[in-house]
Each structure stands twice: as C-alpha cells, then as structure tokens.
Coordinates of C-alpha atoms and ligand atoms in Angstrom, one line a residue:
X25 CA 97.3 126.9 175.8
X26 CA 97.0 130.0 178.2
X27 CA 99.6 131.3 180.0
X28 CA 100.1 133.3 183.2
X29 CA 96.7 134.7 184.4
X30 CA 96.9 138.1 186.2
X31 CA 94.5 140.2 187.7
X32 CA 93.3 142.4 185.0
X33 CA 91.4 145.1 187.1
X34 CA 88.5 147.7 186.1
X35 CA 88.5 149.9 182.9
X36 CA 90.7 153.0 183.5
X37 CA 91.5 155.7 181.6
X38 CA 94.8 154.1 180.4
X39 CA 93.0 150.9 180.1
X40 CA 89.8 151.0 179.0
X41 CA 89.9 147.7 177.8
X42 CA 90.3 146.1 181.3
X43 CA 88.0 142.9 181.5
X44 CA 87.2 142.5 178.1
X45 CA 88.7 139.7 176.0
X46 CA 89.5 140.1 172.7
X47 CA 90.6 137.4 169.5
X48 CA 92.5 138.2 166.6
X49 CA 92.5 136.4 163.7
X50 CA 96.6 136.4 161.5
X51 CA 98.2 137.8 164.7
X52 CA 101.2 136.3 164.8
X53 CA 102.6 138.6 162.1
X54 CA 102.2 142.2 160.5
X55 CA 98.8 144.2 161.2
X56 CA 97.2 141.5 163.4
X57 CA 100.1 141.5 165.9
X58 CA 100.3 145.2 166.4
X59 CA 96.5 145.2 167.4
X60 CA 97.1 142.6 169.3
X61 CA 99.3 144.3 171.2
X62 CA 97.5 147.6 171.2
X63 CA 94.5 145.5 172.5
X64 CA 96.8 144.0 175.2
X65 CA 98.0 147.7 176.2
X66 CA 94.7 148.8 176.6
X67 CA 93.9 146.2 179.1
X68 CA 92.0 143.3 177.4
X69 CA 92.7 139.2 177.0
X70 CA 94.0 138.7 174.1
X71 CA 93.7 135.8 171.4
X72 CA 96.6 135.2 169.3
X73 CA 96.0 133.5 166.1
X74 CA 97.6 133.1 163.0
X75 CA 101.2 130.7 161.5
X76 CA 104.3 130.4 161.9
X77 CA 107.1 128.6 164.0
X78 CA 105.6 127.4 167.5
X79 CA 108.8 128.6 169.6
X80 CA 108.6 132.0 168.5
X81 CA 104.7 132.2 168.7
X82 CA 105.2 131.0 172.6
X83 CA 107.7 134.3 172.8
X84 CA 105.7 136.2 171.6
X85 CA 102.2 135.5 173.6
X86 CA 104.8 135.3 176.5
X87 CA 105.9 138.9 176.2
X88 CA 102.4 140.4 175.2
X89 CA 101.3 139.1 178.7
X90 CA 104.8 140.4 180.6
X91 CA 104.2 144.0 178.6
X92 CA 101.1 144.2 179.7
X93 CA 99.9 142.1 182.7
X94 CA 97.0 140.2 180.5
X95 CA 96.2 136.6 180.0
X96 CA 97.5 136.0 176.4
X97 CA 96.4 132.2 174.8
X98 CA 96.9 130.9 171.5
X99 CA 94.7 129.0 169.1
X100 CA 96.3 127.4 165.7
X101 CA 92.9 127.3 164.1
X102 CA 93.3 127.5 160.1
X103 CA 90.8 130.2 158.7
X104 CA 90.3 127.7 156.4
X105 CA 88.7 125.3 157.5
X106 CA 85.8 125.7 159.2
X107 CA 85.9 123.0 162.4
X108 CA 88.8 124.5 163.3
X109 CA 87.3 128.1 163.6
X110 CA 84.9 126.6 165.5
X111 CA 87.0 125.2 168.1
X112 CA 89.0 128.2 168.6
X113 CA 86.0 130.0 169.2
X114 CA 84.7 127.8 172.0
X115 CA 88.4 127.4 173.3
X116 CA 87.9 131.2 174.0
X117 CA 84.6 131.3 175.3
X118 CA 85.9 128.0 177.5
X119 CA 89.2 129.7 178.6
X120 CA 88.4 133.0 178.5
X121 CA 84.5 132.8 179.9
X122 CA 83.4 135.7 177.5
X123 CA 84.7 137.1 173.5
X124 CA 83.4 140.8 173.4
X125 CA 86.3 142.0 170.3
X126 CA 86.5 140.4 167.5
X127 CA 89.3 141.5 165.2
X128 CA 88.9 139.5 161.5
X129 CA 92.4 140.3 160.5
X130 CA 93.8 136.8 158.6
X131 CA 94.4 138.0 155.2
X132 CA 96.8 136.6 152.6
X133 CA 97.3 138.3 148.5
X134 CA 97.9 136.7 145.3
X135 CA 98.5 139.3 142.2
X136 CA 98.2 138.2 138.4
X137 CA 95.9 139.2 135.5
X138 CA 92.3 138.4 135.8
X139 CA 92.5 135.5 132.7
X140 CA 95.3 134.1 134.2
X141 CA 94.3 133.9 137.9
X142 CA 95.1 130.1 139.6
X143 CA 92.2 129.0 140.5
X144 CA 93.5 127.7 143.9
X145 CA 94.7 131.0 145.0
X146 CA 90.9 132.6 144.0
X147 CA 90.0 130.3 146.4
X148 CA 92.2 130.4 149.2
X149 CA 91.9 134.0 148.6
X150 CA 88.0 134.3 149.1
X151 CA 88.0 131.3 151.9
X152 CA 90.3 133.1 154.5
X153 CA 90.0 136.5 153.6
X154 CA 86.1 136.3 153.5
X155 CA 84.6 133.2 154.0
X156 CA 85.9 130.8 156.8
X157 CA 87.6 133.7 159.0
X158 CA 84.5 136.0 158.6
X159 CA 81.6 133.8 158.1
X160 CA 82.6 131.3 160.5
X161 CA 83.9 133.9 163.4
X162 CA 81.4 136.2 163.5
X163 CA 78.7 133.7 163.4
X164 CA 79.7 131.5 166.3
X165 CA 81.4 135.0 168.3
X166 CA 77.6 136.4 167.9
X167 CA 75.6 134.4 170.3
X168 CA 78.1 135.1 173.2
X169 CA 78.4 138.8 172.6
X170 CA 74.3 139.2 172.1
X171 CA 74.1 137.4 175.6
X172 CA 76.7 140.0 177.1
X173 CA 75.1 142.8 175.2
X174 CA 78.5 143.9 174.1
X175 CA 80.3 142.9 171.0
X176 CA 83.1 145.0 168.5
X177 CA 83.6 143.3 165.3
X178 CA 86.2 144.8 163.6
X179 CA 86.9 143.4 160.2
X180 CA 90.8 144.3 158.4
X181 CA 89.4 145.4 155.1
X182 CA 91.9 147.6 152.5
X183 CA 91.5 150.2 150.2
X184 CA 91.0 147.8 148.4
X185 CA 87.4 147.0 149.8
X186 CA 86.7 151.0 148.4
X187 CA 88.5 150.7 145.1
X188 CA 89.9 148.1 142.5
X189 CA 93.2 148.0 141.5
X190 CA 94.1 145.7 138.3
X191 CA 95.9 141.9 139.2
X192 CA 93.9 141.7 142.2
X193 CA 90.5 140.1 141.2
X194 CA 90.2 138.1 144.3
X195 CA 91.8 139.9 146.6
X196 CA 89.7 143.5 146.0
X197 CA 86.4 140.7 145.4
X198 CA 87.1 139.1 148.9
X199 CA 87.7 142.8 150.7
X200 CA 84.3 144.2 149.2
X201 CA 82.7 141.5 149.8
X202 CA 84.2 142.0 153.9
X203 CA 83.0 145.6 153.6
X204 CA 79.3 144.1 152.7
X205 CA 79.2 142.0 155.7
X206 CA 80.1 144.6 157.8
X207 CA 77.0 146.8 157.2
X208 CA 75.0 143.5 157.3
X209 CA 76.4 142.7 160.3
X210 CA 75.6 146.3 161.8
X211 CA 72.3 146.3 160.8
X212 CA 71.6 142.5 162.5
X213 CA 72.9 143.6 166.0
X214 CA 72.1 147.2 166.1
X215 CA 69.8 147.7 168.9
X216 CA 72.3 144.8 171.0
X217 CA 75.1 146.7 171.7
X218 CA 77.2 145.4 169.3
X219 CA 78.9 147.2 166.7
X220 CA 80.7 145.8 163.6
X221 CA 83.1 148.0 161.5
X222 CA 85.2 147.7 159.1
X223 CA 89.2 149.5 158.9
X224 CA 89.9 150.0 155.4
X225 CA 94.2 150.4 155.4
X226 CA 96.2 151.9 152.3
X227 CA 99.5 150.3 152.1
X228 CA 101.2 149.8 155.5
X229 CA 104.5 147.8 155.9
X230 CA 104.0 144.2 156.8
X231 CA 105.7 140.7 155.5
X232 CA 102.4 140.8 153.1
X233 CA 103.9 144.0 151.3
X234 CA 107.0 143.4 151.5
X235 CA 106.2 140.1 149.7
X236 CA 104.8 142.4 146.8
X237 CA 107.5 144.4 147.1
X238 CA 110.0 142.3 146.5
X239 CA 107.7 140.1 143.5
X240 CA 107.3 143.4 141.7
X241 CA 110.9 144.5 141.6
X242 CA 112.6 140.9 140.1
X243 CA 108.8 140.9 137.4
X244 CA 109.8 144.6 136.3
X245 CA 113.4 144.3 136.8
X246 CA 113.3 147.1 139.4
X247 CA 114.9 148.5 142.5
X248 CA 112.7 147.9 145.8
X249 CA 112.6 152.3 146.0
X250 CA 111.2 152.6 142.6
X251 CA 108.3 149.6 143.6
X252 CA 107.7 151.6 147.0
X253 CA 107.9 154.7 145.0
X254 CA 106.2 154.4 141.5
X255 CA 103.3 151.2 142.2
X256 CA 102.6 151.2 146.1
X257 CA 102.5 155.2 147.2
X258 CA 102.0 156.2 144.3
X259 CA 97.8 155.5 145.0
X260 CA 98.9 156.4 148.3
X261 CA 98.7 160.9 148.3
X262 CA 100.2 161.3 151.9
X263 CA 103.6 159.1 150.3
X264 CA 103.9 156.9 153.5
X265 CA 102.6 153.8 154.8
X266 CA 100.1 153.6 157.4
X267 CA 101.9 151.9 160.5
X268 CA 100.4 149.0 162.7
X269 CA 100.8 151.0 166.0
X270 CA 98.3 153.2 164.1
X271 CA 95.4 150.5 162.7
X272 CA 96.1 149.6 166.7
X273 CA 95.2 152.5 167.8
X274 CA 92.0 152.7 165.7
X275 CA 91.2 149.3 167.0
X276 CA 91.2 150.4 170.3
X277 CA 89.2 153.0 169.7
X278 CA 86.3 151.3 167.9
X279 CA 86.4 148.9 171.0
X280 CA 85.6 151.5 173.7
X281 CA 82.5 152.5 175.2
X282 CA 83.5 155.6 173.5
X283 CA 82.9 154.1 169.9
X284 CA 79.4 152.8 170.9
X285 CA 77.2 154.9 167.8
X286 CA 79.8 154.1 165.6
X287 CA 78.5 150.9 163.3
X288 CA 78.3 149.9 159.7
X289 CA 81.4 151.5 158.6
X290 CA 84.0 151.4 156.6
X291 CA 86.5 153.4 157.6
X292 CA 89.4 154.2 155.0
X293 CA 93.2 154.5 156.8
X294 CA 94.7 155.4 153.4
X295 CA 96.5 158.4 153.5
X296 CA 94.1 160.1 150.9
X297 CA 93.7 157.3 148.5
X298 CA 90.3 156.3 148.4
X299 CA 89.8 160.5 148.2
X300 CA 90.5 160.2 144.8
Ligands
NAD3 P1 100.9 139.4 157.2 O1 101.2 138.4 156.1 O2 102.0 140.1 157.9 O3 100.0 138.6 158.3 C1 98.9 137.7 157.9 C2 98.5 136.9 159.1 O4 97.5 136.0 158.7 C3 99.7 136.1 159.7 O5 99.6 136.0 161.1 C4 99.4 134.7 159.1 O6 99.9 133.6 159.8 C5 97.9 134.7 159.1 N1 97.3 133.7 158.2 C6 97.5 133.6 156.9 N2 96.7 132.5 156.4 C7 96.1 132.0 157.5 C8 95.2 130.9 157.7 N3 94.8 130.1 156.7 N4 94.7 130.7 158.9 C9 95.1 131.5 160.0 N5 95.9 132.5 159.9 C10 96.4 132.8 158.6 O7 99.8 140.4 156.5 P2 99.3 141.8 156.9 O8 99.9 142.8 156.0 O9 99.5 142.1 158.4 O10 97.8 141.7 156.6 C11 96.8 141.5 157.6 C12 95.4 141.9 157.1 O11 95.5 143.3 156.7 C13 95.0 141.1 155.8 O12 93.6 140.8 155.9 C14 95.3 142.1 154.7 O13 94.6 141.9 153.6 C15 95.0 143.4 155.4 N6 95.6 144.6 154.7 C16 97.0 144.7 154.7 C17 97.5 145.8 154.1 C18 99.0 146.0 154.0 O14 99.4 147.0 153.3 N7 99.8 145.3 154.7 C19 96.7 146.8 153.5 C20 95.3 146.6 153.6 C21 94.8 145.5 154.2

C-alpha cells in the first residue's frame, strides 16, 4: 500500500534521517503519529501502523509524504496477533528494502482495582503493550538491522514502566516488563550497532488520556479541570503534559548517528515525576 516514492537524498543536517526507513507501531493516532511525523521530517520512510477509519488513514500517510517528500506505506497488522506482525514486517523489508528504526509505540489502558481486573483486558493489555508488538517486532526487525549493522529500537514505555500507580496492574506490569526488554535487548546487539531504548512519558495529551479523563470525571462526579488538575498532574511536578512534537523530537534523536553510545535505557519524559 505505498504511495508516491520520491528521492529521499543523503543525511543532512536538517535531515539526518535521509535513507533510513523507519516503522511505527499505533501511529495512526496520539504519540505514534507525532513520531511518525517527526521521523518523516527528519528525512526517513516511514511505516504507519495502527486503527482507525481507512479514508482518513489514506489522508494522513498522504500528507506525511506531501510535508515531507518521503515514501510513507501502511500496514493494518493487529499487535495482537502474531502472523500479522509478521507480515507487516516483511511488507517493509519487501517494500521498503531495509527497517533500521523501530518505534514499539501500540499501547492501549484499562484502569480498575487489582481484584476486580477483567481478565480479557489483562490480556489484551500485556499482548499489545508487551508481547505481540514487542516480542514479535523486534524479533523479526532484528535479523535485518544486524545485517545492515544499524538498528534504533525505541520502545513507548511510561512513567509507568519507573513507578506503579494503583488501578493499573496490567498496564504498569506490561510497561516494566517493556523497560526489561529493552536492557535485554541492548545488551544482545551491543557490539552491532544497534541500540534499543526505551522513552519513559508522564502524562501527555492523546485520545488515550483524554479517554481517562473523561472515565474519571462521570466515576467521581467531577469536572474534566479537577481530573487534569487533582489525579493526572498532580504526579506530574512541572503541571503540564509532555507534547508529542516533543517524544518526536526525542525519537529523532535516539535515531541519529549522534545517539550511537546511548543503549539500555530508560529515559523518563515526565516532567519530574519519576524524581520523586
Ligand atoms: P492513542 O490511543 O492515541 O494511540 C494508540 C495507537 O495504538 C493508535 O494508533 C491505535 O490504533 C493503536 N493500537 C491500539 N491497539 C492496537 C492493536 N491491537 N494493533 C495495532 N495498533 C493498535 O494512545 P497514545 O496516548 O498515543 O499512546 C501511545 C503509547 O504511548 C502507548 O504505548 C501508551 O501506553 C504510551 N504512553 C502514553 C502516555 C500518555 O499520556 N498518552 C503516557 C505514557 C505512555
């Protein structure tokens, strides 16, 4: 499903990313789309991934490619379910010819007390937050990287991979458990010029939050200021979310040549939080 193809050019200064291609899982919404774009600015391919309605997923990969003169495809593939992963990943080697940044972003949150957590939701939860996306991607993205002797793994994470926070069993379970991988990961492809890392975000605005937002308020009886106010920022010390044009900006970052020593970590974007 690839669109326009346009000469991408060497890395530059304003695009260091020029030549690489990059795949981001849940980017057709919230955190994943705004690296995607960042990604895209910088110069790379980009990988869209991720739900929602097909016409306005085609606008979207459309005008990433206009913005920013890069080949932009799209892959469906449901982080749950494990063939699919797989397919995506060898769509992009196929299409593409190469994967050398890997952004495990797919994430989705359920919140309720730990005796009464659905056991469904514990395990969508743990399958495409940790599991299928993770598992799955970096295993099959591995062999094509370690034969280009470039890969950046970049795995979403939260604050929530750094601290617990009650209601969330499998949500702060799932995001440790990402943080794990990532220093596993790191330690397997040291010496191959891979890196794997992990971005550890505080509460930034996205559909996700606003979700929580609008849950907590009609549970409590609330307004939406005092669940921004008194529940979210209130972990958060700086009293503002993160936004995705910075997480983007990180993203690029840990991509570049420039980020090369940087592996194994897990790097908080909180606002203070995890200071505590
Ligand atoms: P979002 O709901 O805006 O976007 C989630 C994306 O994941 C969407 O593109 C959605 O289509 C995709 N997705 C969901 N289930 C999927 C599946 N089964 N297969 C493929 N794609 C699927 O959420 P967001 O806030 O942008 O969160 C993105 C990531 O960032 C998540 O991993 C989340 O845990 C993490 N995060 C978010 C915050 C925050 O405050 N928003 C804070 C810390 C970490």
């Amino acid at each position: 499903m690839n669109i326009q193809l346009k000469t991408q050019g060497a890395p530059s200064a304003s695009r260091p990313l020029a030549g690489k291609v990059s795949l981001v899982t849940g980017s057709t919404s919230g955190i994943g789309l705004g690296i995607a774009r960042a990604l895209a600015e910088a110069g790379s391919a980009v990988v869209l991934n991720g739900f929602g309605v097909v016409s306005e997923i085609a606008r979207t990969k459309d005008r990433i490619s206009a913005d920013y003169g890069v080949r932009v495809s799209y892959s469906p593939a449901d982080m749950t379910k494990a063939e699919t992963i797989a397919e995506m990943i060898a769509a992009t080697l196929t299409g593409h010819g190469r994967l050398d940044v890997l952004v495990n972003n797919a994430g989705i949150q359920y919140v309720a007390p730990l005796d009464q957590f659905p056991i469904e939701k514990w395990d969508a939860i743990l399958s495409i937050n940790l599991s299928s996306a993770f598992l799955h991607t970096t295993r099959l993205a591995l062999p094509a990287m370690r034969k280009n002797k470039f890969g950046r793994i970049i795995n979403i994470a939260s604050a929530h991979g750094l601290v617990a926070s009650p209601f969330k069993a499998a949500y702060v379970a799932a995001k440790h458990g990402i943080v794990g991988l990532t220093k596993v990961a790191a330690l397997e492809t040291a010496e191959e010029g891979i890196t794997c890392n992990a971005i550890c975000p505080g509460y930034v605005y996205t559909p996700l939050v606003e979700a929580q937002i609008g849950g907590q308020a009609k549970a409590h009886g609330i307004s939406r200021e005092q669940v921004i106010r008194d529940a979210l920022l209130a972990q958060q010390p700086n009293k503002r979310f993160a936004t995705v044009e910075e997480l983007g900006a990180l993203t690029v970052f840990l991509a570049s040549d420039a980020a090369v020593s940087i592996t194994g970590t897990a790097l908080p974007v909180d606002g203070g939080w995890t200071a505590h």
